[in-house]
Coordinates of C-alpha atoms and ligand atoms in Angstrom, one line a residue:
X1 CA 47.3 26.6 7.2
X2 CA 45.6 28.5 9.9
X3 CA 45.2 32.4 9.5
X4 CA 47.0 32.8 12.5
X5 CA 48.2 36.3 12.4
X6 CA 45.5 39.4 12.1
X7 CA 47.3 42.2 10.5
X8 CA 44.9 44.4 12.4
X9 CA 47.4 43.8 15.2
X10 CA 50.4 45.5 14.0
X11 CA 51.7 49.1 14.4
X12 CA 54.0 49.8 11.1
X13 CA 57.0 48.6 13.2
X14 CA 55.1 45.3 14.2
X15 CA 54.5 44.9 10.4
X16 CA 57.8 45.5 9.2
X17 CA 59.3 42.8 11.9
X18 CA 56.3 40.0 10.6
X19 CA 57.6 40.8 6.7
X20 CA 61.0 40.5 7.9
X21 CA 60.3 37.1 9.6
X22 CA 58.8 36.2 6.7
X23 CA 61.5 36.8 4.6
X24 CA 59.8 39.7 2.6
X25 CA 61.2 43.1 1.8
X26 CA 60.4 45.5 4.4
X27 CA 58.8 48.2 2.1
X28 CA 56.0 45.6 1.6
X29 CA 55.1 45.9 5.1
X30 CA 54.5 49.6 4.2
X31 CA 52.1 49.0 1.1
X32 CA 50.1 46.4 3.2
X33 CA 49.9 49.0 6.2
X34 CA 48.7 51.8 3.8
X35 CA 46.2 49.4 2.0
X36 CA 45.0 48.6 5.5
X37 CA 44.2 52.0 7.4
X38 CA 45.1 54.3 4.9
X39 CA 43.9 53.8 0.9
X40 CA 40.5 53.1 0.1
X41 CA 39.0 51.7 3.1
X42 CA 36.4 49.9 1.1
X43 CA 38.6 48.0 -0.7
X44 CA 38.1 44.4 0.0
X45 CA 41.3 42.8 -1.0
X46 CA 43.9 44.7 0.5
X47 CA 46.8 42.3 -1.5
X48 CA 46.0 43.1 -5.0
X49 CA 49.0 44.8 -5.9
X50 CA 51.1 42.5 -4.4
X51 CA 53.3 40.0 -6.4
X52 CA 51.4 36.4 -7.0
X53 CA 53.5 34.4 -4.8
X54 CA 53.5 36.6 -1.9
X55 CA 49.7 37.4 -2.2
X56 CA 48.9 33.7 -1.5
X57 CA 51.2 33.2 1.0
X58 CA 49.5 36.4 2.9
X59 CA 46.0 35.2 2.0
X60 CA 46.9 32.0 3.5
X61 CA 48.3 32.7 6.6
X62 CA 46.9 36.4 7.4
X63 CA 43.4 38.0 8.1
X64 CA 42.5 41.5 9.0
X65 CA 38.7 40.5 9.6
X66 CA 36.0 43.1 10.8
X67 CA 34.1 42.9 14.0
X68 CA 30.7 41.9 13.2
X69 CA 28.4 44.6 13.8
X70 CA 25.4 43.6 16.7
X71 CA 23.4 46.7 16.1
X72 CA 23.7 50.7 16.0
X73 CA 21.3 53.2 17.3
X74 CA 21.2 56.8 15.9
X75 CA 19.8 59.2 18.3
X76 CA 17.9 62.5 17.7
X77 CA 21.0 64.3 17.2
X78 CA 22.7 62.3 14.7
X79 CA 24.7 60.7 17.6
X80 CA 25.2 57.0 16.4
X81 CA 26.0 53.9 18.5
X82 CA 27.5 51.1 17.3
X83 CA 27.4 47.8 19.3
X84 CA 30.1 45.7 18.0
X85 CA 30.5 41.6 18.9
X86 CA 34.0 41.1 20.4
X87 CA 33.9 36.9 20.5
X88 CA 30.7 37.1 22.1
X89 CA 31.1 40.2 24.5
X90 CA 29.7 43.4 23.5
X91 CA 31.6 46.9 23.2
X92 CA 30.4 50.5 22.2
X93 CA 32.1 52.9 19.8
X94 CA 29.9 56.2 19.2
X95 CA 30.3 58.6 16.5
X96 CA 29.4 62.2 17.2
X97 CA 29.1 64.0 14.2
X98 CA 29.7 68.1 14.8
X99 CA 29.6 70.6 12.2
X100 CA 33.2 71.2 11.5
X101 CA 34.7 67.5 12.7
X102 CA 33.5 64.0 13.5
X103 CA 34.5 62.7 16.5
X104 CA 34.8 58.7 17.6
X105 CA 34.5 57.5 21.0
X106 CA 36.5 54.1 21.4
X107 CA 36.4 51.6 24.0
X108 CA 39.7 50.2 25.2
X109 CA 38.2 47.2 27.5
X110 CA 35.1 45.0 27.8
X111 CA 34.2 46.6 30.9
X112 CA 36.2 48.2 33.7
X113 CA 38.0 47.4 37.1
X114 CA 37.9 50.9 38.1
X115 CA 34.1 50.8 39.6
X116 CA 33.9 54.5 39.6
X117 CA 30.3 55.3 41.6
X118 CA 28.9 57.4 38.9
X119 CA 29.7 55.0 35.9
X120 CA 27.6 52.4 34.4
X121 CA 30.6 50.3 32.9
X122 CA 32.2 50.6 36.2
X123 CA 29.0 49.1 37.9
X124 CA 29.2 46.0 35.1
X125 CA 33.1 44.9 36.3
X126 CA 35.7 44.0 34.2
X127 CA 35.6 41.5 31.1
X128 CA 38.9 41.7 29.5
X129 CA 41.5 43.7 27.5
X130 CA 40.9 44.1 23.9
X131 CA 43.5 43.8 21.4
X132 CA 45.0 46.3 19.0
X133 CA 43.3 45.1 16.4
X134 CA 39.6 45.5 18.2
X135 CA 40.2 48.8 18.9
X136 CA 41.6 50.2 15.7
X137 CA 38.8 48.4 14.0
X138 CA 36.5 50.5 15.5
X139 CA 37.8 53.3 13.8
X140 CA 38.5 51.4 10.8
X141 CA 34.8 50.2 10.1
X142 CA 33.4 53.6 11.6
X143 CA 35.0 55.5 8.5
X144 CA 33.4 52.9 6.2
X145 CA 29.9 53.9 7.8
X146 CA 30.3 57.3 7.2
X147 CA 28.8 58.6 3.9
X148 CA 31.5 59.0 0.9
X149 CA 34.0 61.6 1.6
X150 CA 33.2 61.6 5.5
X151 CA 36.1 60.4 7.8
X152 CA 36.7 60.3 11.6
X153 CA 38.5 63.6 12.0
X154 CA 39.0 63.4 16.1
X155 CA 39.2 59.9 18.7
X156 CA 38.8 60.1 22.2
X157 CA 39.5 57.1 24.6
X158 CA 36.2 57.5 26.5
X159 CA 34.4 54.4 25.9
X160 CA 34.0 51.5 27.9
X161 CA 37.5 50.6 29.6
X162 CA 40.5 52.6 31.7
X163 CA 42.8 53.1 28.4
X164 CA 46.2 52.8 30.6
X165 CA 45.4 49.5 32.1
X166 CA 45.6 48.1 28.6
X167 CA 48.6 50.0 27.6
X168 CA 50.4 48.3 25.3
X169 CA 47.4 47.5 22.8
X170 CA 46.6 51.2 23.2
X171 CA 49.8 52.6 22.2
X172 CA 50.1 50.6 19.0
X173 CA 46.5 51.5 18.3
X174 CA 47.5 55.1 19.1
X175 CA 50.4 54.8 16.6
X176 CA 48.3 53.2 13.9
X177 CA 46.0 56.2 14.1
X178 CA 48.7 59.0 13.7
X179 CA 50.8 57.2 11.5
X180 CA 51.0 59.3 8.1
X181 CA 50.4 55.6 6.6
X182 CA 47.8 54.9 8.5
X183 CA 44.7 57.3 9.7
X184 CA 46.9 60.3 9.7
X185 CA 45.0 61.9 12.4
X186 CA 47.1 65.0 13.9
X187 CA 48.0 63.3 17.3
X188 CA 46.6 66.6 19.1
X189 CA 43.1 65.0 17.7
X190 CA 43.3 62.0 19.8
X191 CA 42.5 62.3 23.3
X192 CA 43.6 59.2 26.0
X193 CA 41.6 59.9 29.1
X194 CA 42.5 58.3 32.2
X195 CA 41.1 58.2 35.7
X196 CA 44.3 58.3 37.1
X197 CA 46.5 55.5 36.4
X198 CA 49.8 56.7 37.5
X199 CA 52.5 54.6 36.9
X200 CA 51.3 54.4 33.2
X201 CA 51.2 58.2 32.6
X202 CA 54.5 58.6 31.5
X203 CA 54.4 55.8 29.1
X204 CA 51.6 57.4 27.1
X205 CA 53.2 60.9 27.2
X206 CA 56.0 59.2 24.8
X207 CA 53.4 59.9 22.5
X208 CA 52.4 63.3 21.3
X209 CA 48.4 62.7 22.0
X210 CA 46.6 64.3 23.9
X211 CA 45.8 63.8 27.8
X212 CA 42.5 63.9 29.7
X213 CA 42.2 63.1 32.8
X214 CA 38.9 62.3 35.1
X215 CA 38.9 64.1 38.3
X216 CA 35.8 64.7 39.5
X217 CA 36.4 65.2 43.2
X218 CA 39.1 68.1 44.4
X219 CA 39.9 66.6 47.7
X220 CA 40.8 63.0 48.7
X221 CA 37.7 61.8 51.0
X222 CA 35.5 62.9 48.4
X223 CA 37.4 61.3 45.4
X224 CA 38.3 57.9 47.4
X225 CA 34.6 58.0 47.5
X226 CA 33.6 58.6 44.1
X227 CA 36.7 56.8 42.7
X228 CA 38.4 54.0 44.5
X229 CA 41.1 54.4 42.6
X230 CA 42.4 57.1 44.5
X231 CA 43.3 55.2 47.1
X232 CA 45.7 53.6 45.4
X233 CA 46.8 57.1 43.5
X234 CA 45.8 59.8 45.5
X235 CA 45.7 63.3 44.3
X236 CA 49.0 64.4 45.5
X237 CA 50.9 61.7 43.1
X238 CA 48.2 62.1 40.7
X239 CA 48.8 66.1 40.2
X240 CA 52.9 65.1 40.7
X241 CA 52.2 63.0 37.3
X242 CA 50.4 65.9 35.5
X243 CA 52.7 68.3 36.0
X244 CA 55.5 66.1 34.9
X245 CA 53.4 65.6 31.9
X246 CA 53.3 69.1 31.3
X247 CA 56.8 69.7 31.8
X248 CA 59.4 69.5 28.8
X249 CA 56.3 69.3 26.5
X250 CA 55.9 73.0 25.7
X251 CA 52.3 72.8 23.2
X252 CA 51.1 70.1 26.3
X253 CA 47.8 70.9 28.4
X254 CA 45.8 68.8 30.1
X255 CA 41.7 68.7 29.8
X256 CA 40.5 67.6 33.2
X257 CA 36.9 65.9 33.3
X258 CA 34.8 66.8 36.4
X259 CA 31.4 65.3 36.1
X260 CA 28.2 67.4 38.1
X261 CA 27.0 65.5 40.5
X262 CA 23.8 67.1 42.7
X263 CA 25.0 67.9 46.2
X264 CA 28.1 66.0 46.0
X265 CA 30.9 67.8 44.5
X266 CA 29.2 71.0 42.7
X267 CA 29.6 73.3 45.5
X268 CA 31.4 77.1 45.1
X269 CA 33.5 75.3 48.2
X270 CA 34.6 72.3 45.8
X271 CA 35.2 74.8 42.7
X272 CA 37.4 76.8 45.0
X273 CA 39.3 73.8 46.2
X274 CA 39.6 72.8 42.3
X275 CA 41.4 76.7 41.4
X276 CA 43.9 75.5 44.3
X277 CA 44.5 71.9 43.0
X278 CA 44.9 72.8 39.6
X279 CA 47.0 76.1 40.1
X280 CA 50.2 76.3 38.3
X281 CA 49.0 73.7 35.8
X282 CA 48.6 74.3 31.8
X283 CA 45.2 73.0 31.8
X284 CA 41.4 73.3 31.3
X285 CA 38.4 71.9 32.9
X286 CA 35.7 70.3 31.1
X287 CA 32.2 70.1 33.2
X288 CA 30.3 67.1 32.5
X289 CA 26.6 66.6 33.1
X290 CA 25.7 63.6 34.8
X291 CA 24.4 61.1 32.4
X292 CA 21.8 59.1 34.6
X293 CA 21.3 55.3 34.4
X294 CA 19.0 52.9 36.2
X295 CA 19.8 52.4 39.9
X296 CA 22.4 55.2 40.3
X297 CA 22.5 56.9 43.6
X298 CA 23.3 60.1 42.1
X299 CA 21.3 63.0 40.6
X300 CA 23.0 65.6 37.8
X301 CA 23.3 68.9 39.0
X302 CA 20.9 71.4 38.0
X303 CA 21.8 73.7 35.2
X304 CA 22.3 76.7 37.6
X305 CA 24.4 74.9 39.9
X306 CA 26.8 73.8 36.5
X307 CA 26.7 77.7 35.6
X308 CA 27.6 78.8 39.2
X309 CA 30.8 76.4 39.4
X310 CA 31.7 77.2 36.0
X311 CA 31.7 80.8 36.8
X312 CA 33.6 80.6 39.9
X313 CA 36.4 78.6 38.0
X314 CA 36.6 81.3 35.6
X315 CA 37.0 83.9 37.9
X316 CA 39.8 81.9 39.5
X317 CA 41.7 82.0 36.4
X318 CA 40.6 78.5 35.4
X319 CA 39.8 78.0 31.6
X320 CA 36.1 75.8 31.7
X321 CA 34.1 74.5 29.4
X322 CA 30.6 72.4 29.8
X323 CA 30.6 69.3 27.4
X324 CA 27.4 69.2 25.5
X325 CA 25.7 66.2 26.6
X326 CA 24.6 64.6 23.3
X327 CA 23.1 61.0 22.2
X328 CA 21.7 60.6 25.7
X329 CA 18.3 59.4 24.3
X330 CA 19.9 56.3 23.0
X331 CA 22.4 55.7 26.3
X332 CA 25.3 56.7 24.0
X333 CA 26.9 59.6 26.4
X334 CA 30.2 58.5 28.4
X335 CA 29.6 56.4 31.3
X336 CA 26.3 54.9 29.7
X337 CA 25.8 51.6 28.4
X338 CA 23.8 49.2 26.1
X339 CA 21.0 46.6 28.0
X340 CA 18.4 48.9 28.2
X341 CA 18.6 50.9 25.3
X342 CA 15.4 52.2 23.9
X343 CA 15.8 53.6 20.9
X344 CA 15.0 52.4 17.7
X345 CA 17.5 49.6 15.9
X346 CA 18.0 50.5 12.4
X347 CA 19.4 46.6 11.7
X348 CA 22.1 48.1 9.3
X349 CA 24.6 45.3 9.4
X350 CA 26.1 46.6 5.8
X351 CA 28.4 48.8 5.2
X352 CA 26.0 51.6 4.0
X353 CA 26.2 55.3 5.0
X354 CA 24.3 55.6 8.5
X355 CA 25.0 59.2 9.1
X356 CA 23.8 62.1 6.8
X357 CA 26.5 64.2 5.2
Ligands
SAH401 N1 38.7 55.1 32.5 C1 38.6 56.2 31.4 C2 37.6 56.6 30.0 C3 36.4 56.5 30.7 S1 35.3 57.0 30.3 C4 38.4 57.9 32.4 O1 38.2 57.4 33.7 O2 38.8 58.9 31.5 C5 35.0 58.6 29.9 C6 34.4 59.9 30.6 O3 33.1 59.7 31.3 C7 35.3 60.0 32.3 O4 35.4 61.2 32.4 C8 34.4 59.5 33.1 O5 34.3 59.5 34.5 C9 33.0 60.1 32.5 N2 31.6 59.2 33.0 C10 31.7 58.1 33.3 N3 30.5 57.5 33.9 C11 29.8 59.1 33.7 C12 28.5 59.3 33.9 N4 27.5 58.2 34.0 N5 27.7 61.0 33.4 C13 29.0 61.3 32.8 N6 30.4 61.1 32.4 C14 30.4 60.1 33.4

């Protein structure tokens, strides 16, 4: 019989439905779900503690395959880029170790349809949506690559793709990430980043995860030019959606990402316009130094321009941070992609620890 059911596609409710359809008890679903995601991720047989008949049936009809690891690259600063093979396409996942946490940057689509002018993924165009299994496997397998005792503590949807254009699969993956029987990540440590797909924002808000919005420009004229999605959902609709997101969620705030492009969006006038735009919104701004890639028309803003921009925002009462750029010697920074990777390939296809503790 064909192994038609990939169990990695199921959040816990979907898993319970599946077991019910098979005429099995619902608690078995939780048992299998825990084995798959929560317990010993190294275990190879997740059915080991089930009754023999059920075990045989599941072994014949279901699967939970790993994504083949096509390559991995470790940057001088310890950032590790994983390239997974997803049915012939390649997606990237980045592990970012820090002293007090380990963040995973996951992809939600193969390529991206939004064509933001400063983004290499956007330049490459859209191929397809990732399934829930392909999204959650990035976390499942990254955990296995870490040294024993280490786990991913934070997830950001800032790899390839626009998560809100693949919302069904992303929502299921988010549920598995924050499920206490799954990866049990605190919801505030799971961040979904969107370029501003306004109609999908309300559905995302049904989960208590953190929201980041890629703003990058304070006026429609400029945002139209660098982010084509702005022509569909201009700033007034996007900001209204942001205000709705905050409303009724006492602890919520929004992180606005703002990539610093030399001479494009980094002037003092832009900073002042940004202060006006964000007025009354519980938020912070994260300034991102532009990560350069071949054939881009843009240059990164000089450090002085970034500092000046931050100072103007802070004086205007807007909490502002500057993102540390990491992993750029292997093109692992957001918006950069494989294809012209110069770094050494470690050739570790196995599940050995990649990163130093
Ligand atoms: N589609 C989503 C998530 C993917 S990109 C979004 O747009 O939010 C994650 C972040 O990296 C976004 O803020 C994106 O605008 C930014 N980014 C894209 N290209 C970049 C580049 N070359 N340098 C720096 N940041 C970039």
